Short mmCIF file of C-alpha atoms in Angstrom, two decimals:
data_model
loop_
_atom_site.label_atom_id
_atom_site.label_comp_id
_atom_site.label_asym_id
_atom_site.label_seq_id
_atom_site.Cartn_x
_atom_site.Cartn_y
_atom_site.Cartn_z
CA UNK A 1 118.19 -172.21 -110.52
CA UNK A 2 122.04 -173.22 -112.09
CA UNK A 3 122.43 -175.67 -114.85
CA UNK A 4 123.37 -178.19 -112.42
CA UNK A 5 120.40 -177.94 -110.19
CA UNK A 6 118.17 -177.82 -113.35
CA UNK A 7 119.70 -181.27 -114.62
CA UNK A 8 119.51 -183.03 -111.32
CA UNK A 9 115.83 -182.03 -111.37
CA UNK A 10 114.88 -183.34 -114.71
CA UNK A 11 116.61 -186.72 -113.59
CA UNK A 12 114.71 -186.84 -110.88
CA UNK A 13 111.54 -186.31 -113.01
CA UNK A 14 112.77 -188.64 -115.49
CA UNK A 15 113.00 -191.06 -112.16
CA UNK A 16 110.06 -190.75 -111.11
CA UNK A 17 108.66 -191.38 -114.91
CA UNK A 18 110.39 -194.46 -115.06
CA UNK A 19 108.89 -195.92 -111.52
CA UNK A 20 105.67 -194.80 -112.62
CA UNK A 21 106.00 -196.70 -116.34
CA UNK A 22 107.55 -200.15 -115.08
CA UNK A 23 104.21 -201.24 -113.06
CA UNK A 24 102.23 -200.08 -116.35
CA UNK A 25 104.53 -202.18 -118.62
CA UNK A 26 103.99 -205.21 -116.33
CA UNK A 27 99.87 -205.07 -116.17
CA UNK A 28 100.38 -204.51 -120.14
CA UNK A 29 102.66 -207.59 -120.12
CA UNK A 30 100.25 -209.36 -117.97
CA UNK A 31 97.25 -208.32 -119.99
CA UNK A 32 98.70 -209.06 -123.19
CA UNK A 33 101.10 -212.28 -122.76
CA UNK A 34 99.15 -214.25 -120.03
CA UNK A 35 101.58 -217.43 -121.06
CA UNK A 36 103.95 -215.88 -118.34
CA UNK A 37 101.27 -216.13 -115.24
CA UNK A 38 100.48 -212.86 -114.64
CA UNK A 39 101.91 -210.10 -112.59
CA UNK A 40 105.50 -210.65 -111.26
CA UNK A 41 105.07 -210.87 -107.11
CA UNK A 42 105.50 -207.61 -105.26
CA UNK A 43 109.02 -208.02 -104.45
CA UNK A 44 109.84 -208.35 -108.14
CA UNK A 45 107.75 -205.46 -108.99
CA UNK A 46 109.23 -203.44 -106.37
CA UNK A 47 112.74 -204.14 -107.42
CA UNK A 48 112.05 -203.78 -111.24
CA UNK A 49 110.57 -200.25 -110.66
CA UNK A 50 113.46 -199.25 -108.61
CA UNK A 51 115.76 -199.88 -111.55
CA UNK A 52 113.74 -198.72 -114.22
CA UNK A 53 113.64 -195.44 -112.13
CA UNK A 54 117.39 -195.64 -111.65
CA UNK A 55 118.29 -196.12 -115.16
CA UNK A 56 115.67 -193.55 -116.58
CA UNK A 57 117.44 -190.62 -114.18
CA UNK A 58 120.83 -191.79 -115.24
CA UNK A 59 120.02 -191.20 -118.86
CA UNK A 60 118.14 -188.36 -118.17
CA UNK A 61 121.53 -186.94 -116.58
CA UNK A 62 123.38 -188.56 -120.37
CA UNK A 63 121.12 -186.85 -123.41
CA UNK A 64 119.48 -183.89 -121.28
CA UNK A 65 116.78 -183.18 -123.05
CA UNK A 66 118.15 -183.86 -126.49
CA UNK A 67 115.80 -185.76 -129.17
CA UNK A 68 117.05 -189.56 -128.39
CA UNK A 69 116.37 -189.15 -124.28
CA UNK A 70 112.50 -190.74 -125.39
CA UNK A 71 113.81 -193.50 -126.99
CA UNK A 72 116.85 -194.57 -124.52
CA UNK A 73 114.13 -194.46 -121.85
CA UNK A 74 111.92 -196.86 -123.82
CA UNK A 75 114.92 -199.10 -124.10
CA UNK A 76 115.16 -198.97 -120.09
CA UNK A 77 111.61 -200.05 -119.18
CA UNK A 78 111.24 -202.59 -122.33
CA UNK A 79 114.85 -203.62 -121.20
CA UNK A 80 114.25 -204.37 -117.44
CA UNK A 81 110.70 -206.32 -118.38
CA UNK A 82 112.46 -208.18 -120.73
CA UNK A 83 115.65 -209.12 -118.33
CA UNK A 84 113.38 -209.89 -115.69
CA UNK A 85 111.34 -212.15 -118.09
CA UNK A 86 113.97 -213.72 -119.56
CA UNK A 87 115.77 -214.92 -115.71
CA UNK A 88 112.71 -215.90 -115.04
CA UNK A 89 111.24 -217.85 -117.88
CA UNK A 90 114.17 -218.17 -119.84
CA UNK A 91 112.07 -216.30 -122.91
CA UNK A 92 112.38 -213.05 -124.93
CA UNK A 93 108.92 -212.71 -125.86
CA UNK A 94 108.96 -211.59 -129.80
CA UNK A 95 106.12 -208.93 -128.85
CA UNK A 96 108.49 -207.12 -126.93
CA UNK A 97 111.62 -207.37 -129.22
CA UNK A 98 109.61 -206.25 -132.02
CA UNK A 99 108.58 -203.41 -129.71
CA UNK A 100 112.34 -201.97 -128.99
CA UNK A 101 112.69 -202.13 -132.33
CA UNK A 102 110.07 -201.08 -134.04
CA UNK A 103 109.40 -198.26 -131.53
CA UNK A 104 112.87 -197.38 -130.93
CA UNK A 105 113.69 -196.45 -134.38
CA UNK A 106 110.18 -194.74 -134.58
CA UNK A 107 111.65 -192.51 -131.92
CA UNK A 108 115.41 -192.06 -133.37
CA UNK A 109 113.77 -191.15 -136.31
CA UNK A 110 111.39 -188.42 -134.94
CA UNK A 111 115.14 -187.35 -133.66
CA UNK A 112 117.08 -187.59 -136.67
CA UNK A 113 114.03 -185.74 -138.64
CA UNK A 114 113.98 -182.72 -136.09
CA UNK A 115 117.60 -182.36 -135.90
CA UNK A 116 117.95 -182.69 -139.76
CA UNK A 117 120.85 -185.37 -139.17
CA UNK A 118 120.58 -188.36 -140.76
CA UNK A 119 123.88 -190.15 -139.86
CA UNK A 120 123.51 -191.60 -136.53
CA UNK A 121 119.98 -193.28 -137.69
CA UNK A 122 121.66 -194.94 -140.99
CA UNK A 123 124.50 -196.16 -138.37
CA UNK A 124 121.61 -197.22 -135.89
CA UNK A 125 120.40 -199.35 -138.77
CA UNK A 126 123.74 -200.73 -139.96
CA UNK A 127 124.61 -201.49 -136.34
CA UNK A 128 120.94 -203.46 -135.87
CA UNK A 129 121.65 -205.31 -139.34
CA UNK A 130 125.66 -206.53 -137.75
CA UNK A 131 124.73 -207.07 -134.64
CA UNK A 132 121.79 -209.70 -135.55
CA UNK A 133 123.75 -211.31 -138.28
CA UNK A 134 126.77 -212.25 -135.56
CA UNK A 135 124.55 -213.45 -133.28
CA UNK A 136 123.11 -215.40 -136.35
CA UNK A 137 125.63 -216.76 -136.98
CA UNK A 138 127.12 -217.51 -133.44
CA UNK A 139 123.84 -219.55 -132.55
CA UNK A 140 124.00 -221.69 -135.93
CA UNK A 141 127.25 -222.57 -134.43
CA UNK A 142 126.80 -223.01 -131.29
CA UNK A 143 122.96 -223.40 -130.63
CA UNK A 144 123.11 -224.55 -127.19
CA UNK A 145 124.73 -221.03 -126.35
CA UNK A 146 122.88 -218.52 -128.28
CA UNK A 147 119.07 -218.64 -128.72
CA UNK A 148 117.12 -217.56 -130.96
CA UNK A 149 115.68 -215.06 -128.68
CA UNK A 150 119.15 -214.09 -128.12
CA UNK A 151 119.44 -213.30 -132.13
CA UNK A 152 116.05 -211.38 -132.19
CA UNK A 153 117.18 -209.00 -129.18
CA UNK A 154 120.59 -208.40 -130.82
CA UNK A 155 118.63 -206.17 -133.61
CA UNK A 156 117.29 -203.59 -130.84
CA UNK A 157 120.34 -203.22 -129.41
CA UNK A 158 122.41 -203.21 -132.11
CA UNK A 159 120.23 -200.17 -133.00
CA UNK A 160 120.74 -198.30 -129.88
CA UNK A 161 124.55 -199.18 -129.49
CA UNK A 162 125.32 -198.25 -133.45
CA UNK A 163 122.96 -195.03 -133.01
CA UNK A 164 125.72 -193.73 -130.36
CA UNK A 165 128.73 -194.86 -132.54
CA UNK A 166 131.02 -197.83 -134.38
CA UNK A 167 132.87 -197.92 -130.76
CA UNK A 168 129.25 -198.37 -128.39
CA UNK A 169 128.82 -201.35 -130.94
CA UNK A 170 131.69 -203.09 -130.13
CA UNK A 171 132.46 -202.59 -126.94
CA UNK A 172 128.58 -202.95 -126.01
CA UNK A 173 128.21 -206.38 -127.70
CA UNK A 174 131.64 -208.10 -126.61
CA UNK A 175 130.47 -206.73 -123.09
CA UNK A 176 127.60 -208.69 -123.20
CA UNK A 177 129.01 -211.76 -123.32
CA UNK A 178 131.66 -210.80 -120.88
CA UNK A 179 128.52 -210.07 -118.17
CA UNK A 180 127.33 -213.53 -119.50
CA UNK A 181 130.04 -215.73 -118.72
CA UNK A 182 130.60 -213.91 -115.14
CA UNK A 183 126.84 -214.53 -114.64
CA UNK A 184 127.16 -218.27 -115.45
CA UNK A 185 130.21 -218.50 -113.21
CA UNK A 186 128.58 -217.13 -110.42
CA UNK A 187 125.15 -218.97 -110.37
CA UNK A 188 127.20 -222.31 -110.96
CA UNK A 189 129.38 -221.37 -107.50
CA UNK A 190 125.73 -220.94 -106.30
CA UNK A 191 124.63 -224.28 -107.19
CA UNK A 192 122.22 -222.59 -109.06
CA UNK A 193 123.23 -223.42 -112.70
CA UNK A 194 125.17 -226.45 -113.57
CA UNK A 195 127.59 -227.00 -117.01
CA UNK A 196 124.95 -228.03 -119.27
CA UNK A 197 122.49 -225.34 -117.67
CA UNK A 198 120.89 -222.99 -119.92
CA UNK A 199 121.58 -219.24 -118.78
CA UNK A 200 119.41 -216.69 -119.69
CA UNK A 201 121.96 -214.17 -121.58
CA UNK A 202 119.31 -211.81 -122.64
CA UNK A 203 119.96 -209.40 -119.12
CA UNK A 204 123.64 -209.73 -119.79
CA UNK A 205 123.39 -208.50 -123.35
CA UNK A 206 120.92 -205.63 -122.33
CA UNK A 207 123.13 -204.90 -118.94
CA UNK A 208 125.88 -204.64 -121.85
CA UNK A 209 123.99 -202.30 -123.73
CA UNK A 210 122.49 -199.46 -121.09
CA UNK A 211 126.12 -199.71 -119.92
CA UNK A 212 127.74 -198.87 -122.68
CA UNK A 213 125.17 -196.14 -123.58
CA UNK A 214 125.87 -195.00 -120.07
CA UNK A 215 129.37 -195.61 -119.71
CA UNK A 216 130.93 -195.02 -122.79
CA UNK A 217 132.29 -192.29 -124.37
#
């Protein structure tokens, strides 16, 4: 079989993978955080799997199978359970935040240490450390825009962006609130959201991020 034909089958197992682990993360969700009522209805579950599956063979296509694919597809089911909480609920659940980090530098570590190359973990760490201290900052100043879940979830995903580079940083985090205000001009044209609506930006800022990862060179 050719390179190519290799790669598009290891995305497609990486699919697959990803379909199979977004049901799992929700009964774990369920199990472990009954506050949010349970499962998510079928429809819901349907469409989060679909994505989870969709993102998981796109990064499968991005790394191959270098060391960070494991923890880039942790960030895509943690990421779509999260976004799908968060319009939902309007919550980042700190169990889950603390996850994507905690486990997502577990894995870039393993990486770093079998690759013997520290310099894209110390960046992941500087990037996590920025990235949480703007959004600090922007929600002290502006606390009806930025929540404190908001602040939490820029750590994870200042680690991913800042593992990838200065320029996924960046570009990743102004992104987010770029997908943010589109999102809150759209569900006000809706009549969905009003001016003094809170919109969830935690799926903008994690759109942001697996696009940049994706996206960006």
């Amino acid at each position: 079989m050719s390179a190519a034909g290799m790669a598009a089958l290891f995305a497609f197992a990486m699919g697959l993978l990803g379909i199979l682990l977004s049901p799992l993360a929700e009964l774990l969700i369920a199990r472990t955080l009954p506050r949010l009522g349970g499962l998510p209805g079928v429809r819901t579950r349907i469409t989060t799997a679909v994505v989870t599956g969709a993102l998981c063979a796109a990064l499968a296509l991005r790394f191959g199978m270098d060391w960070p694919l494991p923890a880039f597809l942790l960030l895509a089911v943690i990421g779509v359970q999260l976004a799908r909480i968060d319009l939902a609920h309007h919550l980042l659940p700190n169990p889950l935040v603390l996850t994507l980090l905690v486990a997502g530098l577990a894995l870039l570590l393993l990486g770093s240490f079998a690759a013997a190359d520290w310099v894209e973990l110390l960046r992941a760490a500087a990037g996590a450390a920025i990235l949480f201290v703007v959004f600090l900052i922007l929600a002290l100043i502006s606390p009806s825009g930025i929540g404190m879940g908001d602040v939490k979830l820029a750590a994870p995903v200042g680690l991913y962006l800042g593992y990838l580079g200065w320029g996924h940083l960046f570009y990743g985090g102004a992104l987010g609130f770029v997908l943010g205000g589109i999102l809150s001009v759209v569900l006000i044209r809706l009549k969905r959201a009003n001016l003094s609506s809170e919109v969830a930006f935690g799926p903008s800022m994690l759109a942001a991020t697996l696009g940049a990862v994706l996206l960006a060179a």
